[in-house]
Short mmCIF file of C-alpha atoms in Angstrom, two decimals:
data_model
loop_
_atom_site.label_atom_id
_atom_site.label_comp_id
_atom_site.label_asym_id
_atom_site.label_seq_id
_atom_site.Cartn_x
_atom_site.Cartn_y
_atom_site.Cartn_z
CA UNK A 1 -217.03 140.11 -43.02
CA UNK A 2 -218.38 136.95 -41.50
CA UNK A 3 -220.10 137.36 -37.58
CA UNK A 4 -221.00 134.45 -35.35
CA UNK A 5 -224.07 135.39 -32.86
CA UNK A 6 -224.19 132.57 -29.98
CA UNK A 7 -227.47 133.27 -28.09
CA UNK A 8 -226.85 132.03 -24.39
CA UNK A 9 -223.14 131.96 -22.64
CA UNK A 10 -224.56 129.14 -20.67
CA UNK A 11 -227.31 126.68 -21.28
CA UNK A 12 -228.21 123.66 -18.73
CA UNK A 13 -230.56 120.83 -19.50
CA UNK A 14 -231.62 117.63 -17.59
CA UNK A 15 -230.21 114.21 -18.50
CA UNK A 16 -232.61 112.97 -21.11
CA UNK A 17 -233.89 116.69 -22.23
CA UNK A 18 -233.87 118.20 -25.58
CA UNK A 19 -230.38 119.90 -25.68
CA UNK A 20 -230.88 123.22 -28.30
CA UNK A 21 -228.00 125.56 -28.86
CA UNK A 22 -228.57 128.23 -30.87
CA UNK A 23 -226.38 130.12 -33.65
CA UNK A 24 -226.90 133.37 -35.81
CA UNK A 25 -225.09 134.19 -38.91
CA UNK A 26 -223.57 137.09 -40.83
CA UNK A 27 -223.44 137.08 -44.60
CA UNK A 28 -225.19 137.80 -47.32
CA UNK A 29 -223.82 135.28 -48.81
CA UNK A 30 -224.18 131.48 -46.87
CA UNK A 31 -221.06 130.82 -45.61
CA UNK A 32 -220.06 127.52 -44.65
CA UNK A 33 -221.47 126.55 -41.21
CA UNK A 34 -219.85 124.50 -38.49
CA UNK A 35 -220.10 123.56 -34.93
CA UNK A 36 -216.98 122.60 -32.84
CA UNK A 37 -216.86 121.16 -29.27
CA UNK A 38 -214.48 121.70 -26.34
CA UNK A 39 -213.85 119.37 -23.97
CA UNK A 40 -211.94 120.43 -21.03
CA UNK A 41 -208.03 121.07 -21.28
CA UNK A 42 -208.65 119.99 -24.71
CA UNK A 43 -208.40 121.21 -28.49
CA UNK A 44 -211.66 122.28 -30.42
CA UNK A 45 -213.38 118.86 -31.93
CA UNK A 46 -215.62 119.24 -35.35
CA UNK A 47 -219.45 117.91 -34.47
CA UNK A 48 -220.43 118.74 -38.24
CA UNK A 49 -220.65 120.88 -40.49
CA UNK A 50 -222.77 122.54 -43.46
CA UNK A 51 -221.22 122.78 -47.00
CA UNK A 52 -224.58 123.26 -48.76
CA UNK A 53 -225.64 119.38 -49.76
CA UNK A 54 -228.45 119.33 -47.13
CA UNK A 55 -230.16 121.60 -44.96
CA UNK A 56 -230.50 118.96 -42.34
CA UNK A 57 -226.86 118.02 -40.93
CA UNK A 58 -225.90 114.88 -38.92
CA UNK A 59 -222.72 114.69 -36.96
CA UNK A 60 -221.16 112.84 -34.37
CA UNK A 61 -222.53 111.92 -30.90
CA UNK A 62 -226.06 112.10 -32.07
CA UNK A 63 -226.12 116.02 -32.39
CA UNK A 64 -227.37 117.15 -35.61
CA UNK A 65 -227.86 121.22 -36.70
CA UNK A 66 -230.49 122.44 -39.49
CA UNK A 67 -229.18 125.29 -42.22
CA UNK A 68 -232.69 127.65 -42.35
CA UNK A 69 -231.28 130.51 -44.87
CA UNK A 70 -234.21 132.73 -44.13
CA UNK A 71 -233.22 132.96 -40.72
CA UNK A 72 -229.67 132.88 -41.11
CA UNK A 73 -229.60 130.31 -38.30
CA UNK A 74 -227.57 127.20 -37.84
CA UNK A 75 -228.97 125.79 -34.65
CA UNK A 76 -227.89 122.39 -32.93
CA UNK A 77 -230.08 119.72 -31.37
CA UNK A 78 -229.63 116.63 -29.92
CA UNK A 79 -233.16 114.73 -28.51
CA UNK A 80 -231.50 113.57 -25.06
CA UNK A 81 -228.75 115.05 -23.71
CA UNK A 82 -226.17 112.23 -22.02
CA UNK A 83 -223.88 113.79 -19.12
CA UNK A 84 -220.70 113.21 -21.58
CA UNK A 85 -222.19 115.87 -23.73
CA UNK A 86 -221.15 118.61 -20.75
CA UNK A 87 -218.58 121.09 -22.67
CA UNK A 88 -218.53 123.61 -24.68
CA UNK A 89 -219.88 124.62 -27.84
CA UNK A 90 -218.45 126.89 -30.75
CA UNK A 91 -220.65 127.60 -33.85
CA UNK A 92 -217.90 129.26 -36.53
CA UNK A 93 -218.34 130.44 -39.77
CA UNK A 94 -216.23 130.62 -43.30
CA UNK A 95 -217.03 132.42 -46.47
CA UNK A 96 -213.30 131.86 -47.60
CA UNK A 97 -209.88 129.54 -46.91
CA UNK A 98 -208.47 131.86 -44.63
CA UNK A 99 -210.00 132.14 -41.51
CA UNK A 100 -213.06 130.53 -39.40
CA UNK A 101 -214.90 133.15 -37.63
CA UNK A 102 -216.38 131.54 -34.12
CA UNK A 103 -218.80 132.51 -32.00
CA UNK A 104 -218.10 133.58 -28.25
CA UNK A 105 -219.57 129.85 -27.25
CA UNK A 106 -221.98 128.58 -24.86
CA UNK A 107 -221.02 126.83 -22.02
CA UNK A 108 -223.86 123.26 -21.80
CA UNK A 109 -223.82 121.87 -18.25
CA UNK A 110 -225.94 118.69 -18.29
CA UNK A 111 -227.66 118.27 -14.55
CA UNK A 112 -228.34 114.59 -12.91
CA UNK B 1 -197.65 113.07 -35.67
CA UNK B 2 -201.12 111.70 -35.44
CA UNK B 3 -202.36 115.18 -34.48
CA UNK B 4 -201.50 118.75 -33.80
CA UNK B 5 -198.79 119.04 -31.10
CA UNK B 6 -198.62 122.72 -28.94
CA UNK B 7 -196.01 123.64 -26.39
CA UNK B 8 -195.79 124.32 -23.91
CA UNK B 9 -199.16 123.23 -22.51
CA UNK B 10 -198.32 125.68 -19.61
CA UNK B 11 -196.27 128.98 -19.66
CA UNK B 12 -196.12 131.32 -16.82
CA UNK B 13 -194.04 134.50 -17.12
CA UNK B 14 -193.67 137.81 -16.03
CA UNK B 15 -194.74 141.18 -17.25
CA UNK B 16 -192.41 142.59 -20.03
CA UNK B 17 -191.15 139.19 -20.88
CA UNK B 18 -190.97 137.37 -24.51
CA UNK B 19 -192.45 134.26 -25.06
CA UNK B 20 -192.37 131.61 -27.61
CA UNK B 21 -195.48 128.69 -28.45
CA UNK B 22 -195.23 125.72 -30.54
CA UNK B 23 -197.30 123.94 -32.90
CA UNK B 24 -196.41 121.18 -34.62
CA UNK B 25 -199.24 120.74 -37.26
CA UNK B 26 -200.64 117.27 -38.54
CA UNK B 27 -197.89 115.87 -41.07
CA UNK B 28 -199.03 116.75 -44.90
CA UNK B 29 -201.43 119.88 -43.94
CA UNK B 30 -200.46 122.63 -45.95
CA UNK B 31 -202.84 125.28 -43.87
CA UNK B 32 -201.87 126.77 -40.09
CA UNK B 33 -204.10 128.94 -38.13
CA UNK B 34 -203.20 130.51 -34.98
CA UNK B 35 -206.04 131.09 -32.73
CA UNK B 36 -206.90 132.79 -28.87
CA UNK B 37 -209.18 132.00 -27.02
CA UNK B 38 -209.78 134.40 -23.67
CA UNK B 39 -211.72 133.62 -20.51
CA UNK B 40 -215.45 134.27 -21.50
CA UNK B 41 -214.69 135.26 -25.01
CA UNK B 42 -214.62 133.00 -28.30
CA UNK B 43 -211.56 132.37 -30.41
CA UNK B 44 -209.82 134.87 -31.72
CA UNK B 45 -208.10 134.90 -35.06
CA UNK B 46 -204.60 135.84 -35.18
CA UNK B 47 -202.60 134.36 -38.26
CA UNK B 48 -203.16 131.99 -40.86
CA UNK B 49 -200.58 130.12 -43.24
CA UNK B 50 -201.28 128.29 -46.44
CA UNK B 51 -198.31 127.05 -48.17
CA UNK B 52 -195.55 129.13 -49.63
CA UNK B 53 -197.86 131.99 -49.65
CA UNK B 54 -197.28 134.92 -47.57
CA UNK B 55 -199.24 134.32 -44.41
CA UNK B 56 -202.29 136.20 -43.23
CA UNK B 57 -201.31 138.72 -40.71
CA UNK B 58 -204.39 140.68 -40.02
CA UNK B 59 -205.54 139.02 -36.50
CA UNK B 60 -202.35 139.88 -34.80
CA UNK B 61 -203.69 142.48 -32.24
CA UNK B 62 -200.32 144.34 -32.19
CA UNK B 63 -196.46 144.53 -33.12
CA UNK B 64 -195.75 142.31 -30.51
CA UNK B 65 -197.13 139.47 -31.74
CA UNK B 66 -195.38 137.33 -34.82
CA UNK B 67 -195.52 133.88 -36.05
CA UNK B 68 -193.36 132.28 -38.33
CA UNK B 69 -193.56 128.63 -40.14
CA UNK B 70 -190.37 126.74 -41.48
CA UNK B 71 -190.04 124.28 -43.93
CA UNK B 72 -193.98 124.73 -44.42
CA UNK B 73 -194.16 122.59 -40.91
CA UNK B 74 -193.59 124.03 -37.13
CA UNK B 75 -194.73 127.21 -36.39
CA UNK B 76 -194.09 129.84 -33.84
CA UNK B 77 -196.01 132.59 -32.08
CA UNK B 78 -193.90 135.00 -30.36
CA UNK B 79 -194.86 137.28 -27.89
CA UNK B 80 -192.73 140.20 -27.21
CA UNK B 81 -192.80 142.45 -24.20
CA UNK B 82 -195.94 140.83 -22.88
CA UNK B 83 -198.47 142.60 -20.96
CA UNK B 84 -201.68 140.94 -18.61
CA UNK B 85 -203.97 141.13 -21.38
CA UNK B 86 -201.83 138.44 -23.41
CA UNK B 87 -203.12 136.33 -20.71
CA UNK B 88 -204.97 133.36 -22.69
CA UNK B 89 -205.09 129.94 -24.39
CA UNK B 90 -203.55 130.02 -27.73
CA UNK B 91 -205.05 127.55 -30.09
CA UNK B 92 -202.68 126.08 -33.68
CA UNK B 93 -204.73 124.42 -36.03
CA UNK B 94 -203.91 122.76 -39.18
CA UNK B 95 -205.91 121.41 -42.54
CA UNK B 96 -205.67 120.25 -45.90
CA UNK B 97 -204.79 122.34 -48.61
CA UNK B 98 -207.48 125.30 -47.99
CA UNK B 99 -208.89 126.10 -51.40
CA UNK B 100 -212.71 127.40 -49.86
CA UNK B 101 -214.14 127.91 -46.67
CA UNK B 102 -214.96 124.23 -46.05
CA UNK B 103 -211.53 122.42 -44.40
CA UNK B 104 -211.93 121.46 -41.17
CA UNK B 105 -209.46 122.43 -38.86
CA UNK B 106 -207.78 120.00 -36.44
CA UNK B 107 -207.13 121.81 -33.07
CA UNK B 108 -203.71 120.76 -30.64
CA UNK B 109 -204.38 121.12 -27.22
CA UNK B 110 -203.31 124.50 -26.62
CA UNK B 111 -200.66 126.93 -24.74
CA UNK B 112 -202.33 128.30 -21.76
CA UNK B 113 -200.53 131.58 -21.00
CA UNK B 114 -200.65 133.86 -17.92
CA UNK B 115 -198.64 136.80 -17.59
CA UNK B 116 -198.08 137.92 -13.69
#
């Protein structure tokens, strides 16, 4: 079964700062990866996701997350962090069609 | 609809009470998850439906909890008998025919419970 390791409940970075969230995965098989984002009072949003064409994957909003198999890591970066980008994040996992196994999420605050 | 539709947005009850969420998924999406999501914890899995197919049961965390989906469209969660710990935002997705772990699910706003 699938597992979804968010390091960090809550992150906060400066406006302008390096935003890094991390994510650890379960398999021994690579799963497909994604990342989701939660605004407030609102549904789950994709940012990207991995389906094994390229290590290196772009999304919306500038954030982009890197597949490293020998780590079993599916971190997300963005270079400067904007104040819209406050919310929070869900890294989730699938090996199969029927369910997406999330992680617990960390919480970004962006500071002023 | 243009997206996933859940209600109510709000429900209040009391201890011991049933309960009954909504989702309406995306028109054409054959797949339906139903998700919750508790304060400090991540989402939950509870109950997937793909199709005709007989739907994934095993997230429902007890007897209490049941879902149905007619006409392959609107689904319902029902919550018998509910206790404090029910207490939490339940999440309906929908997506394209699910043949691998690669759909992406489009999320509705969510049914915020709290049981008194």
């Amino acid at each position: 079964a699938q597992s979804v390791t968010q390091l960090g409940s809550h992150v906060s970075v400066s406006e302008g700062a390096l935003v890094l969230l991390r994510c650890n995965y379960s398999s021994s098989v690579p799963p497909y990866l994604f990342w989701y984002v939660q605004y407030p009072n609102q549904g789950l949003q994709l940012l990207l996701k991995y389906t094994s064409a390229a290590t290196l994957v772009k999304g919306i909003n500038g954030f982009e997350a890197e597949f490293k198999k020998s780590e079993t890591s599916f971190h997300l970066t963005k270079p400067s962090a904007h104040m819209s980008d406050a919310a929070e994040y869900f890294c989730a996992a699938s090996g199969s069609a029927r369910q997406l196994t999330f992680g617990s999420g960390t919480q970004l605050t962006v500071l002023p | 609809g243009a997206g996933v539709s859940q209600s109510p947005s709000n429900k209040v009850t009391e201890k011991g009470k049933d309960v009954e969420l909504r989702c309406d998924p995306i028109s054409g999406h054959t797949a339906l998850y139903w998700y919750r999501q508790s304060l400090g914890q991540g989402l939950e899995f509870l109950i997937y439906f793909q199709g005709n197919s007989a739907p994934d049961k095993s997230g429902l965390p007890s007897d209490r909890f049941s879902a149905e989906r007619t006409g392959g469209s609107v689904s319902t969660l029902t919550i018998q008998r509910t206790q404090q710990e029910d207490s939490a935002v339940y999440l309906c997705a929908s997506s394209t025919t699910s043949v691998s772990g690669a759909n992406v699910l489009t999320f509705g706003a969510g049914s915020r419970l709290t049981v008194l």
